[in-house]
Coordinates of N, CA and C in Angstrom, one line a residue:
X499 N -11.6 -12.0 -12.5 CA -12.1 -10.7 -12.6 C -12.5 -10.1 -11.5
X500 N -11.6 -8.7 -11.2 CA -12.0 -8.4 -10.1 C -13.1 -7.1 -10.6
X501 N -13.7 -6.7 -9.2 CA -14.7 -5.6 -9.6 C -14.5 -4.5 -8.2
X502 N -13.4 -3.9 -8.0 CA -13.4 -3.1 -6.6 C -14.5 -1.8 -6.5
X503 N -14.7 -1.4 -7.4 CA -15.8 -0.2 -7.3 C -17.3 -0.8 -7.0
X504 N -17.8 -2.0 -7.5 CA -19.1 -2.5 -6.7 C -19.8 -2.2 -5.7
X505 N -20.7 -1.7 -5.4 CA -20.9 -0.9 -4.1 C -21.3 -2.3 -2.9
X506 N -21.8 -3.1 -3.5 CA -21.7 -4.8 -2.8 C -20.3 -5.2 -2.4
X507 N -20.3 -5.3 -1.0 CA -18.5 -5.8 -0.5 C -18.5 -7.4 -0.7
X508 N -20.0 -8.0 -0.9 CA -19.6 -9.2 -1.2 C -19.1 -9.7 -2.6
X509 N -19.4 -8.8 -3.6 CA -18.4 -8.5 -4.5 C -17.4 -7.6 -4.8
X510 N -17.0 -6.8 -4.4 CA -16.0 -6.0 -4.0 C -15.0 -6.7 -3.6
X511 N -15.2 -7.2 -2.8 CA -14.2 -8.0 -1.9 C -14.1 -9.7 -2.2
X512 N -14.6 -9.6 -3.4 CA -14.1 -11.5 -4.0 C -13.6 -11.0 -5.4
X513 N -13.3 -12.2 -5.8 CA -13.3 -12.0 -7.3 C -13.9 -13.4 -8.0
X514 N -14.0 -13.1 -9.3 CA -14.8 -14.0 -10.2 C -13.8 -14.9 -11.1
X515 N -13.8 -16.3 -10.8 CA -13.0 -16.8 -11.9 C -13.6 -18.0 -12.8
X516 N -13.4 -17.7 -14.0 CA -14.0 -18.5 -15.3 C -13.1 -19.5 -15.5
X517 N -13.5 -20.5 -16.1 CA -13.0 -21.6 -16.6 C -12.8 -21.0 -18.6
X518 N -11.9 -21.0 -19.0 CA -12.0 -20.5 -20.4 C -12.5 -21.2 -21.2
X519 N -12.2 -22.7 -20.9 CA -12.9 -23.8 -21.6 C -14.2 -24.0 -21.8
X520 N -14.8 -23.3 -20.3 CA -16.1 -23.7 -20.2 C -16.9 -22.7 -19.7
X521 N -16.8 -21.5 -20.3 CA -17.4 -20.0 -19.9 C -19.1 -20.4 -20.0
X522 N -19.8 -21.6 -20.6 CA -21.1 -21.5 -20.2 C -21.3 -21.7 -18.8
X523 N -20.7 -22.3 -18.1 CA -20.7 -23.0 -17.1 C -20.7 -22.0 -15.2
X524 N -20.7 -20.4 -16.1 CA -20.4 -19.6 -14.9 C -19.1 -19.3 -14.3
X525 N -19.2 -18.9 -13.2 CA -17.7 -18.7 -12.5 C -17.9 -18.9 -11.3
X526 N -16.7 -19.2 -10.6 CA -16.7 -19.4 -8.9 C -16.1 -18.2 -8.5
X527 N -16.7 -17.7 -7.5 CA -16.4 -16.7 -6.7 C -15.4 -17.1 -5.5
X528 N -14.2 -16.3 -5.4 CA -13.6 -16.4 -4.5 C -13.4 -15.4 -3.6
X529 N -13.2 -15.4 -1.9 CA -13.3 -14.6 -1.3 C -12.1 -14.2 -0.9
X530 N -11.7 -13.6 -1.3 CA -10.0 -13.1 -1.4 C -10.0 -12.2 0.0
X531 N -11.0 -11.0 0.2 CA -10.6 -10.2 1.3 C -11.0 -11.3 2.7
X532 N -11.8 -12.0 2.8 CA -12.0 -13.0 4.0 C -10.9 -13.8 4.0
X533 N -10.2 -14.0 3.0 CA -8.5 -15.0 3.2 C -7.6 -14.2 3.7
X534 N -7.8 -12.8 3.4 CA -6.6 -11.7 3.8 C -6.9 -11.5 5.4
X535 N -8.0 -11.9 6.2 CA -7.9 -11.9 7.4 C -8.0 -10.2 7.9
X536 N -8.6 -9.2 7.1 CA -8.4 -7.9 7.7 C -9.8 -7.3 8.6
X537 N -9.4 -6.4 9.2 CA -10.6 -6.0 9.9 C -11.4 -5.0 9.4
X538 N -12.0 -3.8 10.1 CA -12.9 -2.8 9.6 C -12.2 -2.4 8.1
X539 N -12.9 -1.4 7.5 CA -12.7 -0.7 6.4 C -12.8 -1.4 5.2
X540 N -12.3 -0.7 4.1 CA -12.6 -1.0 2.5 C -11.5 -2.3 2.3
X541 N -11.9 -2.8 1.5 CA -11.0 -4.0 1.5 C -11.4 -4.3 -0.6
X542 N -10.8 -3.7 -1.1 CA -11.0 -3.5 -2.6 C -9.8 -4.7 -3.3
X543 N -10.5 -5.4 -3.8 CA -9.3 -6.5 -4.4 C -8.9 -6.2 -6.1
X544 N -7.9 -6.0 -6.3 CA -7.7 -5.6 -7.6 C -6.5 -6.2 -8.0
X545 N -6.0 -5.9 -9.3 CA -4.8 -6.3 -10.0 C -4.2 -8.2 -9.6
X546 N -5.2 -9.0 -10.0 CA -4.4 -9.9 -10.3 C -3.4 -10.3 -10.9
X547 N -2.5 -10.9 -10.9 CA -1.4 -11.3 -11.5 C -0.6 -12.5 -10.8
X548 N -0.3 -12.9 -12.4 CA 0.4 -14.4 -12.1 C 1.8 -14.0 -11.6
X549 N 2.3 -15.0 -10.9 CA 4.0 -15.1 -11.0 C 4.6 -15.1 -12.0
X550 N 6.1 -15.4 -11.8 CA 6.8 -15.5 -13.1 C 6.4 -17.0 -13.4
X551 N 6.3 -17.8 -12.7 CA 6.1 -19.5 -12.7 C 4.7 -20.0 -13.6
X552 N 3.9 -18.8 -13.2 CA 2.5 -18.9 -13.8 C 1.6 -20.1 -13.0
X553 N 2.0 -20.4 -11.7 CA 0.8 -21.5 -11.0 C 0.5 -20.5 -9.7
X554 N 0.7 -19.2 -9.7 CA 0.1 -18.5 -8.5 C -0.4 -17.3 -9.4
X555 N -1.5 -16.9 -8.4 CA -2.2 -15.4 -9.0 C -1.9 -14.5 -7.5
X556 N -1.6 -13.3 -7.7 CA -1.2 -12.7 -6.5 C -2.2 -11.7 -6.8
X557 N -3.2 -11.5 -5.5 CA -4.1 -10.3 -5.7 C -3.9 -9.1 -4.5
X558 N -3.9 -8.0 -5.3 CA -3.5 -7.1 -4.0 C -5.2 -6.7 -3.5
X559 N -4.9 -6.2 -1.9 CA -6.1 -6.1 -1.3 C -5.6 -4.1 -1.0
X560 N -6.8 -3.7 -1.6 CA -6.4 -2.1 -1.2 C -7.7 -1.6 0.2
X561 N -6.9 -1.0 1.1 CA -7.6 -0.8 2.3 C -7.4 0.8 2.0
X562 N -7.6 1.5 3.6 CA -7.1 3.0 3.7 C -5.6 2.8 3.9
X563 N -5.1 4.0 3.6 CA -3.6 4.3 4.2 C -3.1 4.0 5.6
X564 N -4.1 3.9 6.4 CA -3.7 3.8 7.9 C -4.2 2.5 8.0
X565 N -4.3 1.6 7.2 CA -4.8 0.1 7.5 C -4.1 -1.0 6.4
X566 N -4.0 -2.2 6.9 CA -3.2 -3.0 6.2 C -3.5 -3.3 4.8
X567 N -2.9 -3.5 4.0 CA -3.3 -3.9 2.5 C -2.3 -4.8 2.0
X568 N -2.4 -6.2 2.3 CA -2.0 -7.6 2.1 C -2.1 -8.0 0.3
X569 N -0.9 -8.8 0.4 CA -1.4 -9.4 -1.1 C -1.8 -10.9 -0.8
X570 N -2.6 -11.4 -1.4 CA -3.2 -12.7 -1.3 C -3.2 -13.5 -2.5
X571 N -2.2 -14.6 -2.0 CA -1.5 -15.6 -3.2 C -2.4 -16.7 -3.2
X572 N -3.3 -16.8 -4.6 CA -3.9 -18.0 -4.5 C -3.1 -19.4 -5.8
X573 N -3.7 -20.6 -5.6 CA -3.0 -21.4 -6.4 C -3.6 -21.5 -7.7
X574 N -3.1 -21.1 -8.8 CA -3.8 -21.3 -10.0 C -4.8 -22.7 -10.1
X575 N -4.1 -23.7 -10.2 CA -5.0 -24.9 -10.3 C -5.8 -25.2 -9.7
X576 N -5.5 -25.3 -8.2 CA -6.8 -25.6 -6.9 C -7.6 -24.4 -6.7
X577 N -7.2 -23.2 -7.3 CA -7.9 -21.7 -6.7 C -7.7 -21.8 -5.1
X578 N -7.3 -22.3 -4.4 CA -7.3 -22.3 -3.0 C -6.1 -21.5 -2.4
X579 N -6.1 -21.1 -1.4 CA -5.2 -19.9 -0.7 C -4.3 -20.6 -0.4
X580 N -3.1 -19.9 -1.0 CA -1.4 -20.2 -0.7 C -0.7 -19.6 0.5
X581 N -0.9 -18.4 0.6 CA -0.3 -17.6 1.7 C -1.0 -16.1 1.7
X582 N -0.8 -15.4 2.7 CA -1.2 -13.9 2.9 C 0.2 -13.1 3.2
X583 N 0.7 -12.5 2.4 CA 1.7 -11.2 2.8 C 1.1 -10.0 3.2
X584 N 1.6 -9.8 4.5 CA 1.3 -8.7 5.3 C 2.7 -7.8 5.7
X585 N 2.6 -6.7 5.8 CA 3.7 -5.9 6.0 C 3.2 -4.2 6.0
X586 N 3.7 -3.5 7.1 CA 3.0 -2.3 7.3 C 3.5 -1.6 6.3
X587 N 4.6 -1.9 5.7 CA 5.3 -1.0 4.4 C 4.1 -1.2 3.2
X588 N 3.3 -2.2 3.1 CA 2.5 -2.5 1.9 C 1.0 -1.3 2.2
X589 N 1.1 -0.6 1.3 CA 0.1 0.3 1.0 C -0.5 0.4 -0.3
X590 N -1.9 -0.3 -0.4 CA -2.4 -0.7 -1.9 C -1.2 -0.8 -2.9
X591 N -0.7 -2.0 -2.8 CA 0.0 -2.8 -3.2 C -0.4 -2.9 -5.0
X592 N 0.5 -2.6 -5.8 CA 0.1 -3.0 -7.4 C 1.3 -3.3 -8.0
X593 N 1.3 -3.9 -9.3 CA 2.5 -3.9 -10.2 C 3.6 -4.9 -9.5
X594 N 3.0 -5.8 -9.4 CA 4.0 -6.9 -8.8 C 4.8 -7.6 -9.4
X595 N 4.4 -8.1 -10.8 CA 5.2 -8.4 -11.5 C 5.0 -7.8 -13.1
X596 N 4.4 -6.8 -13.0 CA 4.1 -6.2 -14.4 C 5.5 -5.9 -15.4
X597 N 6.5 -5.6 -15.0 CA 7.8 -5.4 -16.0 C 8.0 -6.6 -16.3
X598 N 8.3 -7.9 -15.4 CA 8.7 -9.1 -16.1 C 7.6 -9.7 -17.0
X599 N 6.7 -9.7 -16.8 CA 5.4 -9.9 -17.3 C 5.3 -9.8 -19.0
X600 N 5.6 -8.4 -18.8 CA 5.2 -7.3 -20.1 C 6.4 -7.5 -20.6
X601 N 7.6 -7.9 -20.5 CA 8.9 -8.0 -21.3 C 8.7 -9.2 -22.0
X602 N 8.2 -10.3 -21.0 CA 8.1 -11.4 -21.3 C 6.6 -12.2 -22.3
X603 N 6.0 -11.2 -22.1 CA 4.5 -11.7 -22.8 C 4.3 -12.3 -21.8
X604 N 3.9 -12.4 -20.6 CA 3.2 -13.8 -20.0 C 2.0 -13.2 -19.2
X605 N 0.9 -13.5 -20.1 CA -0.5 -13.0 -19.6 C -1.3 -14.3 -20.5

């Protein structure tokens, strides 16, 4: 679950992960913005999307248009960081797998 508009940076810069089989156990907070390794500025974590294989979740990190906006890739099973994709051409990345996932009902 993302909460990009929460006024608390600790919340807007992380995501909450629930175990659907154990909802009563609460959630685990994952520090996506911290893992992105960015400097100053907004770091809104948005649009978690599974890759085609369904074993990774890709999170977009939205920053200002003149700042880095990477994609953070997390292992679905372990919830550990796999990689951070950074490129000057990435500006508020969205829709990473929407077309494939929508066509093939992968959610």
